Amino acid sequence: MPCELKPRFLVLYGSQKGQAQSIAEGIADEAEERGLFADICCLSEGHKVKLSKTKYSPVVFVVSTTGDGDPPDTAQKFVKRIKKKTLPRDLYAHLCYAFLALGDTNYADFCKCGKTIDSRLLDLGAKHFYATGHADDGVGLELVLDPWLEGLWEAIRGALSKMAAPQPERDATDNTGTALKLDSSGQTGAPPAVVEASLTRSLPPLSELALNIPALPPPYLDVMLQEATIEEETNAPVSKETLHEVPISRAVQLTRDDSVKTALLIEIDISSHPMAYQPGDSLDVLCPNRASEVGELLRRLGLEDQKSNRIQLSLRKETKKKTAQIPSYIPENSTLHYLLTWSLEIRTVPKKAFLRSLVECTGDSGEKRRLQELCSKQGSADYNLYVRDHNLGLLDLLTAFPACQPPLSLLIEHLPKLQPRPYSAASSSLRHPGRLHFVFNIIEFPACAGRPVGRRGLCTGWLSDLVDPILVLATADHVHVCVRQNCSFRLPSDLSKPFIMIGPGTGVAPFIGFLQQREKEREENPEVEFSETWLFFGCRHRDRDFLFREELQGFVANGTLTHLKVSFSRDTPEGTETQTETGPRYVQHNLLSHAKDIVNLLLKENGYLYVCGDAKNMAKDVNDTLIEMVSAELQLDKLDAMKRLAGLREEKRYLQDIWS
């Protein structure tokens, strides 16, 4: 009797940091359990799968967006290829597909890459067989991801059953007839947070519900710790990335000791390394995991005595994971201590798939049930409230669930690669040849439920400890860095064009580089007439955290900076006893005070606008204020004002360098 072939479909993903890849792999793995077969491929290897002639139908796309609405590195060639205007309009007429786009509403171009690919596929004749999902990392991917995945399987079976029959073009709806609200910003049917519960305990109704928990991710790694120890272990990262080890030449505290946040400026010496940069670029700093946390994790895993043993990784012969491979970012001959210090992001918030695997690592029935709840569809609100929102890491969870004993292989399978942290360059090489400055606030995570002791941000805490002895005296401490170019966040090439900079707090950093560059350009081009420059800066107190105060005032004095507008959110305006609502408390209030000038510079004099800083609050507030200003000054309704600003973005004259 001939063997029965399983129905087949294709999963394509474009991922920057591994999130989209992880979701795509989960779909491929679950397909096997549902009696289906899924091939999976990265969009960077699209040449292996020619969609214009593909034998697969349907196709499932999972694609993230990175940077300022950019495609992930793995999807750039694919996006460029399908955007060609010479492609025939029916190129993908045979293709039916589903699309899951990942993004973050804290950024202006939410899911831009996914929307671009989705729209272009439709332009080229492809058809949806299932509603497109736009998952928002700003509120929790699970709010859209979970219901989208739940409905995907019936949609795939429906598409497979109609492969031989012609399909009418349909809109992006669930072919089961159920309306899916996949573009939600968090208002879904997830159960409300139970405030009386805790990380380790739930209350009715959750504690009494039958749970819908995800499939167990198939294990795929075998790990051996060789008894022979390595006597000499490097303290530096081994990376295929272009990292340079450079010395710190100077460190300065920019805020007063009684400031709410502590801001530091670090100067590194890049004179011996080919690291050209321009104002607007950023610096990637790779820091190790904190030694105390590495030691605690080793003790918790019962591996403290084996920290110097060499790790040997191999693939399980019987694994069901389709894309199983040994992580390329773990060097050969690594010790266990090196692995946990330089290779794995041990502070990352564990995803639900990781929690699902931890369920199998505890024999305590109470812990098992609670971990099941946290990874279940019904427990999404609790997961967000007690794990995601508090930024809990693996160590926090292992402390909260003491009976849980995961094997080392599970950590390597689920913890992502330790990523460098980006910081905006706060200098110009014209002013500081061979030197690069960057600025940061020391991030503090306060104690909370699930984390009884507060802690500092991984990289900012490490840098702070590193430079603490040298705030007065220089030292030879080194950091591992590389320059990340930002080709769009640049000064106008036309020196006569005005530009406006908005950067409260450490968001002012790239604009210091801008102004240093412009100052030198003015010195070198005395015959050129330069246009206006504006800076809107904000901080809490004039005397505590007014960053770069003297340098900014110097730029005003020599004409490099035409207008410096500073808002102090915690100081009372002069001549009053309290901070009034109408005073320029934040940068957006100062913008409103100069609405006529700003709108004129942007829309009549073809000026440029730059925003740098917090995405979640500041950047959104600034954008809303700009809409209000354009609407009022040009007598437009809100929609038309939004279109005018969208035009500035398309012309690359409204640029953002923001972070969540």
XYZ file of C-alpha atoms in Angstrom:
660
model
C 0.000 0.000 0.000
C 1.570 3.309 -0.993
C 2.413 5.667 1.853
C 0.091 8.607 2.288
C 1.663 12.013 1.634
C 0.902 14.711 4.178
C -0.578 17.978 2.873
C 2.291 20.396 2.311
C 2.697 24.147 2.714
C 5.557 26.647 2.940
C 6.605 29.014 5.728
C 8.812 31.995 4.826
C 10.251 34.359 7.422
C 12.260 37.574 7.622
C 13.803 38.149 11.039
C 16.282 40.601 12.563
C 16.723 39.373 16.125
C 15.124 35.949 15.873
C 11.539 36.644 16.944
C 9.930 36.142 13.534
C 12.132 33.103 12.943
C 11.065 31.579 16.249
C 7.375 32.023 15.404
C 7.886 30.578 11.929
C 9.709 27.573 13.338
C 6.881 27.063 15.824
C 4.378 26.955 12.967
C 6.499 24.422 11.093
C 6.900 22.249 14.179
C 3.211 22.311 15.052
C 2.285 21.369 11.497
C 3.729 17.892 12.064
C 1.471 17.360 15.078
C -1.544 18.395 13.016
C -0.868 15.913 10.241
C 0.593 18.502 7.869
C 4.060 19.047 6.462
C 5.676 22.487 6.385
C 8.852 23.422 4.592
C 10.474 26.494 6.098
C 12.886 28.953 4.545
C 14.379 32.352 5.347
C 13.638 35.107 2.835
C 17.395 35.618 2.493
C 17.430 32.185 0.842
C 14.493 32.983 -1.405
C 16.486 31.864 -4.427
C 15.904 28.319 -3.182
C 12.141 28.821 -3.410
C 10.937 30.616 -6.531
C 7.526 31.932 -5.515
C 6.670 32.748 -9.099
C 6.838 29.018 -9.865
C 6.390 27.509 -6.421
C 4.679 24.161 -6.061
C 3.585 25.154 -2.572
C 0.178 26.504 -1.808
C -0.571 27.973 0.598
C 2.378 30.054 1.837
C 2.649 31.589 5.304
C 4.842 34.695 5.770
C 6.167 35.860 9.149
C 8.111 39.121 8.826
C 9.351 41.711 11.322
C 10.224 45.392 10.910
C 13.418 46.940 12.240
C 15.006 50.370 12.599
C 13.025 53.272 11.148
C 10.499 51.070 9.344
C 13.225 49.114 7.552
C 13.133 45.475 6.421
C 15.191 43.080 8.529
C 18.560 42.289 6.994
C 17.304 38.875 5.929
C 14.435 40.384 3.901
C 16.108 43.348 2.210
C 16.899 41.606 -1.090
C 13.422 40.084 -1.265
C 11.737 43.463 -0.705
C 13.947 45.107 -3.304
C 13.155 42.362 -5.789
C 9.363 42.436 -5.480
C 9.252 46.267 -5.598
C 10.597 46.308 -9.165
C 8.068 48.076 -11.375
C 8.914 45.870 -14.341
C 7.428 42.744 -12.761
C 4.300 41.372 -14.512
C 1.039 42.131 -12.716
C 0.076 38.462 -12.617
C 3.432 37.174 -11.385
C 1.893 35.679 -8.232
C -1.643 35.071 -9.511
C -1.299 31.414 -8.563
C -0.258 32.202 -4.973
C -2.529 32.176 -1.927
C -0.942 33.194 1.325
C -1.318 34.347 4.908
C 0.784 37.077 6.454
C 1.863 37.808 10.023
C 3.696 41.127 10.439
C 5.569 41.958 13.640
C 6.073 45.537 14.744
C 5.913 48.019 17.601
C 3.415 50.886 17.791
C 5.970 52.880 19.776
C 7.554 53.535 16.392
C 6.019 55.609 13.630
C 6.077 53.048 10.810
C 4.292 50.185 12.552
C 4.842 46.893 10.698
C 6.010 48.841 7.641
C 8.055 46.013 6.139
C 5.216 43.519 6.539
C 2.691 45.947 5.097
C 4.990 46.666 2.147
C 5.439 42.986 1.261
C 1.762 42.199 1.835
C 0.610 45.062 -0.377
C 3.113 44.247 -3.099
C 2.105 40.570 -3.208
C -1.503 41.639 -3.757
C -0.383 44.057 -6.495
C 1.276 41.117 -8.241
C -1.860 39.001 -8.221
C -1.526 36.942 -5.031
C -4.577 36.365 -2.816
C -5.111 36.064 0.916
C -6.522 32.845 2.298
C -6.484 34.231 5.848
C -6.538 37.590 7.588
C -3.231 39.439 7.857
C -2.132 39.870 11.468
C -0.213 42.895 12.742
C 1.273 41.873 16.093
C 2.377 44.725 18.350
C 5.413 44.204 20.564
C 4.556 47.496 22.259
C 1.590 45.934 24.058
C 2.507 42.262 23.766
C 2.738 40.192 20.607
C 0.527 37.517 22.152
C -2.584 39.711 22.006
C -2.664 39.283 18.236
C -0.342 36.318 17.802
C -2.324 33.799 19.859
C -5.723 34.235 18.144
C -4.011 34.491 14.757
C -2.223 31.164 15.237
C -5.357 29.566 16.638
C -7.314 30.316 13.466
C -4.432 29.649 11.070
C -4.751 25.858 10.982
C -8.347 25.697 9.866
C -7.559 28.369 7.282
C -4.622 26.323 5.961
C -6.775 23.210 5.675
C -9.431 25.223 3.872
C -6.859 26.569 1.425
C -5.365 23.115 0.850
C -8.774 21.628 0.149
C -9.435 24.224 -2.562
C -6.029 24.011 -4.263
C -7.438 22.331 -7.316
C -10.404 24.672 -7.649
C -10.318 28.321 -8.799
C -10.591 30.727 -5.884
C -12.337 34.097 -6.110
C -10.347 37.021 -4.812
C -11.319 37.722 -1.250
C -10.512 40.408 1.226
C -8.391 39.884 4.296
C -10.922 38.016 6.382
C -10.893 34.756 8.235
C -12.169 32.137 5.804
C -13.935 30.402 8.675
C -16.401 33.298 8.735
C -15.138 34.605 12.041
C -14.113 38.265 12.125
C -10.639 38.535 13.635
C -9.584 41.840 15.167
C -5.921 41.414 14.356
C -4.918 45.078 14.203
C -5.817 45.703 17.807
C -3.594 47.754 20.053
C -4.334 45.483 22.941
C -8.139 45.589 23.288
C -8.868 41.922 22.626
C -10.782 39.236 24.397
C -7.877 38.429 26.757
C -9.028 37.943 30.335
C -8.595 40.953 32.614
C -5.621 41.087 34.940
C -6.333 39.607 38.354
C -4.678 42.134 40.630
C -4.987 39.894 43.716
C -2.945 37.174 42.082
C 0.856 37.040 41.808
C 3.572 35.599 39.642
C 3.329 32.235 41.404
C -0.365 32.125 42.253
C -3.602 32.564 40.323
C -7.179 32.986 41.463
C -10.524 32.004 39.931
C -11.595 32.006 37.221
C -8.135 31.329 35.733
C -7.202 28.774 38.375
C -10.334 26.752 37.563
C -10.255 26.905 33.763
C -9.307 24.137 31.394
C -6.218 25.519 29.688
C -5.290 25.778 26.040
C -1.507 25.546 26.233
C 0.850 25.651 23.253
C 2.520 22.566 21.857
C 5.772 21.570 23.510
C 8.673 22.905 21.412
C 10.674 19.892 20.223
C 14.120 19.685 21.846
C 16.926 19.551 19.337
C 20.274 19.904 21.142
C 22.422 17.472 23.071
C 24.960 19.093 25.391
C 28.021 17.456 26.870
C 30.373 19.040 29.387
C 33.797 17.554 28.885
C 35.629 16.734 32.067
C 38.948 18.118 30.875
C 38.974 21.793 31.863
C 40.375 24.639 29.843
C 43.067 26.368 31.805
C 43.083 29.643 29.915
C 39.758 31.239 29.199
C 39.380 34.465 27.279
C 37.534 37.352 28.921
C 36.691 38.890 25.565
C 33.871 38.092 23.151
C 34.528 36.055 20.042
C 32.259 37.376 17.339
C 31.938 37.255 13.583
C 30.679 40.800 13.742
C 33.070 43.667 13.166
C 33.891 44.433 16.762
C 36.835 46.569 17.780
C 38.400 46.613 21.219
C 38.992 50.290 22.023
C 40.132 52.116 25.159
C 37.993 54.506 27.167
C 39.843 57.809 27.248
C 37.435 59.913 29.310
C 34.212 59.736 31.310
C 32.117 62.616 32.633
C 28.977 62.664 34.768
C 26.620 65.155 33.120
C 24.019 65.325 35.902
C 24.163 66.404 39.508
C 24.210 63.714 42.174
C 20.679 64.657 43.298
C 19.229 64.257 39.796
C 16.487 61.657 39.299
C 18.593 59.948 36.621
C 22.360 59.761 36.295
C 23.674 60.577 32.807
C 27.235 59.735 31.799
C 29.310 60.718 28.780
C 32.006 58.300 27.655
C 34.749 59.115 25.179
C 36.455 56.235 23.388
C 39.710 56.376 21.447
C 39.155 55.042 17.925
C 42.353 56.460 16.411
C 43.894 53.005 15.969
C 40.818 51.453 14.338
C 39.100 52.027 10.977
C 35.846 53.275 12.485
C 34.738 56.273 10.455
C 31.423 57.728 11.618
C 29.176 60.687 10.976
C 26.798 62.536 13.289
C 23.567 60.548 13.303
C 25.324 57.181 13.401
C 25.180 55.001 16.482
C 27.683 52.893 18.358
C 27.011 49.263 19.224
C 28.522 48.268 22.570
C 28.767 44.582 23.434
C 28.855 44.005 27.174
C 29.070 40.751 29.136
C 26.321 39.392 31.327
C 26.783 40.444 34.924
C 29.265 38.178 36.718
C 27.073 37.877 39.820
C 24.103 36.750 37.705
C 26.210 34.257 35.767
C 27.427 32.825 39.067
C 23.901 32.684 40.461
C 22.625 30.909 37.354
C 25.459 28.372 37.531
C 24.571 27.653 41.163
C 20.869 27.399 40.355
C 21.582 24.865 37.612
C 23.933 22.913 39.857
C 26.823 23.488 37.448
C 29.091 25.783 39.453
C 31.857 23.174 39.678
C 31.761 22.670 35.909
C 31.946 26.302 34.812
C 35.392 25.811 33.248
C 34.419 22.647 31.383
C 34.248 22.746 27.620
C 30.823 22.551 25.989
C 30.221 20.135 23.156
C 26.991 20.657 21.199
C 25.378 18.233 18.773
C 21.976 17.841 17.154
C 19.611 15.212 18.465
C 19.230 12.488 15.884
C 15.498 12.073 16.485
C 14.539 15.742 16.758
C 11.326 16.831 15.062
C 12.470 20.426 14.729
C 12.605 21.261 11.025
C 15.324 23.906 11.132
C 17.466 22.413 13.867
C 21.006 23.699 13.839
C 23.757 24.414 16.332
C 23.721 28.163 17.135
C 26.405 29.852 15.047
C 27.063 32.462 17.740
C 28.449 29.894 20.184
C 32.156 29.451 19.398
C 33.737 26.026 19.354
C 35.620 25.067 22.516
C 33.577 27.494 24.617
C 33.525 26.951 28.331
C 30.252 26.935 30.200
C 31.253 30.177 31.920
C 32.023 31.837 28.564
C 28.701 30.669 27.130
C 26.694 32.296 29.917
C 28.869 35.424 29.924
C 29.226 36.312 26.246
C 26.888 34.173 24.119
C 23.383 34.058 25.640
C 21.003 36.866 26.606
C 20.245 35.508 30.078
C 18.173 38.565 31.065
C 15.740 38.306 28.180
C 12.070 37.956 29.101
C 11.251 34.254 28.498
C 8.719 33.734 25.735
C 5.702 31.509 26.196
C 7.400 28.651 24.331
C 10.178 28.728 26.919
C 7.653 28.689 29.767
C 5.932 25.751 28.079
C 9.230 23.854 28.121
C 9.814 24.766 31.777
C 6.514 23.052 32.628
C 8.222 19.729 31.926
C 11.158 20.613 34.211
C 9.309 20.747 37.514
C 7.799 17.938 39.549
C 5.823 20.281 41.785
C 2.164 20.184 40.767
C 1.491 23.756 41.890
C 4.443 25.127 39.923
C 3.497 23.044 36.904
C -0.052 24.389 36.869
C 1.065 28.014 37.262
C 3.631 27.737 34.465
C 0.926 26.181 32.287
C -1.339 29.121 33.056
C 1.348 31.670 32.200
C 2.020 30.119 28.795
C -1.632 29.425 27.976
C -4.042 31.444 25.897
C -6.242 31.946 28.957
C -3.269 33.241 30.979
C -2.090 35.906 28.508
C -3.109 38.749 30.826
C -1.197 37.204 33.726
C 1.844 36.621 31.524
C 1.866 40.279 30.497
C 1.181 41.556 33.999
C 3.616 39.437 35.992
C 6.350 38.516 33.509
C 6.507 40.830 30.518
C 5.585 44.157 32.117
C 8.028 43.607 35.001
C 10.798 42.623 32.584
C 11.498 39.413 34.479
C 14.310 37.184 33.277
C 15.093 33.500 33.565
C 16.792 33.874 36.951
C 13.757 35.661 38.346
C 11.512 32.806 37.224
C 13.816 30.113 38.547
C 13.858 31.904 41.892
C 10.063 32.088 41.920
C 9.711 28.411 40.927
C 12.390 26.647 43.009
C 11.426 23.098 41.984
C 12.025 23.867 38.310
C 15.322 22.337 37.140
C 15.836 22.961 33.409
C 18.711 21.244 31.612
C 21.443 23.371 30.075
C 20.320 22.327 26.591
C 16.972 24.031 27.154
C 18.659 27.349 27.913
C 20.759 27.176 24.770
C 17.681 26.311 22.686
C 15.537 29.160 24.014
C 17.787 32.019 25.103
C 18.667 34.347 22.212
C 22.080 35.620 21.259
C 23.544 38.332 23.497
C 23.025 41.495 21.470
C 25.117 44.686 21.488
C 23.392 47.808 22.806
C 23.176 50.861 20.501
C 24.015 54.419 21.611
C 23.830 57.539 19.450
C 27.141 59.175 18.620
C 27.301 62.479 20.526
C 30.242 64.029 18.709
C 31.631 64.955 15.311
C 34.964 63.622 14.131
C 35.656 67.102 12.728
C 35.659 68.461 16.282
C 37.119 65.347 17.964
C 39.347 63.494 15.463
C 40.081 59.951 16.565
C 37.479 60.155 19.318
C 33.814 59.206 19.626
C 31.457 60.278 22.412
C 28.250 58.598 23.526
C 25.807 59.393 26.322
C 23.424 57.294 28.378
C 21.269 57.296 31.489
C 21.967 54.524 33.975
C 18.796 52.444 33.738
C 17.253 51.271 37.005
C 14.795 48.393 37.339
C 13.133 48.779 40.741
C 12.204 45.853 42.954
C 8.785 44.399 42.172
C 6.733 41.253 42.563
C 8.966 38.550 41.149
C 12.121 40.630 41.597
C 12.665 41.368 45.288
C 15.856 43.366 44.671
C 16.239 46.176 42.143
C 18.935 46.074 39.497
C 20.572 48.242 36.876
C 20.318 47.891 33.128
C 22.765 45.332 31.797
C 24.947 47.555 29.625
C 24.437 50.890 31.386
C 25.158 49.269 34.753
C 28.282 47.593 33.369
C 29.544 50.814 31.777
C 28.857 52.722 34.986
C 30.900 50.235 37.017
C 33.633 50.332 34.389
C 34.094 54.103 34.424
C 33.285 54.819 38.062
C 36.982 54.990 39.038
C 37.860 57.146 36.017
C 35.365 59.976 36.241
C 38.378 61.992 37.367
C 41.386 59.944 36.244
C 41.810 58.219 32.867
C 42.392 54.492 32.687
C 43.051 51.790 30.130
C 39.700 49.989 30.385
C 38.453 48.775 27.022
C 35.062 48.151 25.419
C 34.084 46.125 22.352
C 32.254 48.271 19.826
C 31.328 48.779 16.197
C 29.756 51.712 14.349
C 26.251 51.299 12.950
C 25.573 53.715 10.117
C 22.243 55.510 9.876
C 22.291 56.863 6.358
C 18.942 58.658 6.676
C 19.511 60.410 10.024
C 21.930 62.951 8.595
C 22.343 66.711 8.412
C 20.822 68.243 5.261
C 23.331 68.072 2.416
C 22.103 71.509 1.340
C 23.698 73.915 3.831
C 20.991 76.512 3.171
C 18.160 74.312 4.428
C 16.836 74.991 7.959
C 16.502 72.133 10.401
C 14.726 71.577 13.700
C 15.956 69.153 16.354
C 13.789 67.753 19.159
C 15.672 65.781 21.788
C 14.772 65.793 25.482
C 17.109 64.103 27.960
C 19.778 61.936 26.380
C 17.867 62.320 23.109
C 19.964 65.453 22.615
C 23.060 63.282 22.015
C 23.051 63.082 18.183
C 22.274 66.786 17.951
C 25.460 67.649 19.796
C 27.243 65.878 16.944
C 25.078 67.751 14.419
C 25.957 71.119 15.936
C 29.660 70.335 16.268
C 29.639 69.386 12.584
C 27.714 72.507 11.570
C 30.068 74.693 13.609
C 33.055 73.326 11.671
C 31.202 73.703 8.364
C 30.566 77.356 9.157
C 34.248 77.880 9.934
C 35.286 76.202 6.687
C 32.675 78.004 4.535
C 32.614 81.630 5.733
C 31.133 82.822 2.426
C 28.074 80.543 2.674
C 24.826 81.808 4.172
C 23.534 79.124 6.535
C 19.851 78.823 7.398
C 18.152 78.635 10.797
C 18.749 75.873 13.324
C 16.386 75.112 16.206
C 16.810 72.797 19.173
C 13.973 71.856 21.504
C 15.460 70.282 24.612
C 13.729 69.162 27.795
C 14.787 67.978 31.227
C 13.466 68.008 34.795
C 15.555 70.711 36.458
C 17.669 73.544 35.097
C 20.398 73.026 37.697
C 20.443 69.220 37.905
C 20.096 67.604 34.481
C 20.460 70.279 31.787
C 22.815 68.165 29.654
C 25.515 69.966 27.621
C 24.331 73.301 28.981
C 27.565 75.223 28.460
C 28.225 73.737 25.019
C 24.702 74.496 23.809
C 24.909 78.066 25.057
C 28.236 78.344 23.241
C 26.576 77.238 19.998
C 23.977 79.976 20.468
C 26.652 82.558 21.187
C 28.630 81.841 18.006
C 25.542 81.568 15.789
C 25.712 77.826 15.096
C 22.396 77.339 16.910
C 19.836 80.013 16.080
C 17.192 79.081 18.644
C 17.561 77.048 21.854
C 14.206 76.287 23.492
C 14.449 74.428 26.799
C 11.596 73.027 28.907
C 11.994 72.163 32.600
C 9.245 69.764 33.623
C 9.838 69.946 37.390
C 10.905 73.568 37.843
C 8.325 76.275 38.405
C 8.253 79.084 35.843
C 9.909 82.307 36.930
C 7.564 84.580 38.839
C 5.152 81.799 39.795
C 4.851 79.404 42.684
C 3.641 76.314 40.822
C 4.128 74.648 37.458
C 1.115 75.665 35.385
C -0.482 73.557 32.702
C 0.036 76.313 30.129
C 3.759 76.681 30.734
C 6.321 74.983 28.462
C 6.594 71.909 30.639
C 7.609 69.517 27.868
C 9.139 69.920 24.416
C 5.731 69.691 22.737
C 4.528 72.706 24.731
C 7.468 74.729 23.466
C 6.705 73.533 19.948
C 3.161 74.868 20.241
C 4.536 78.219 21.359
C 6.440 78.487 18.082
C 3.937 76.774 15.807
C 3.913 79.460 13.109
C 7.700 79.464 12.722
C 8.009 75.681 12.771
C 5.274 75.035 10.207
C 6.701 77.737 7.955
C 10.220 76.272 8.126
C 9.010 72.752 7.393
C 6.350 73.270 4.756
C 7.293 76.527 3.057
C 11.086 76.565 3.348
C 11.491 72.796 2.871
C 13.228 72.346 6.204
C 14.111 69.162 8.069
C 12.794 67.832 11.372
C 14.695 65.399 13.615
C 13.301 63.665 16.699
C 15.395 61.573 19.074
C 14.447 59.912 22.356
C 11.673 57.898 23.952
C 9.240 56.356 21.466
C 6.472 55.360 23.825
C 5.586 58.801 25.128
C 7.685 61.671 23.802
C 7.777 60.793 20.108
C 4.023 60.130 20.010
C 3.262 63.356 21.874
C 5.505 65.322 19.527
C 3.826 63.812 16.471
C 0.358 64.595 17.841
C 1.479 68.161 18.549
C 2.842 68.565 15.023
C -0.491 67.403 13.608
C -2.245 69.975 15.789
C 0.157 72.710 14.667
C -0.129 71.944 10.947
C -3.916 71.715 11.237
C -4.195 75.069 13.005
C -1.679 77.011 10.925
C -2.851 75.764 7.516
C -6.551 75.467 8.424
C -6.644 71.769 7.606
C -8.620 68.959 9.151
C -6.706 66.349 11.133
C -6.542 63.818 8.310
C -5.069 66.310 5.848
C -2.561 67.475 8.470
C -1.504 63.863 8.974
C -1.051 63.505 5.221
C 1.216 66.553 5.133
C 3.423 65.059 7.830
C 3.385 61.714 6.046
C 4.676 63.549 3.006
C 7.582 64.886 5.050
C 8.415 61.336 6.127
C 8.354 60.101 2.534
C 10.679 62.932 1.521
C 13.011 61.975 4.385
C 12.539 65.392 5.994
C 10.823 64.091 9.152
C 13.321 61.670 10.671
C 13.318 59.790 13.959
C 15.940 58.018 16.043
C 13.800 56.644 18.840
C 13.785 53.747 21.257
C 11.218 52.029 23.470
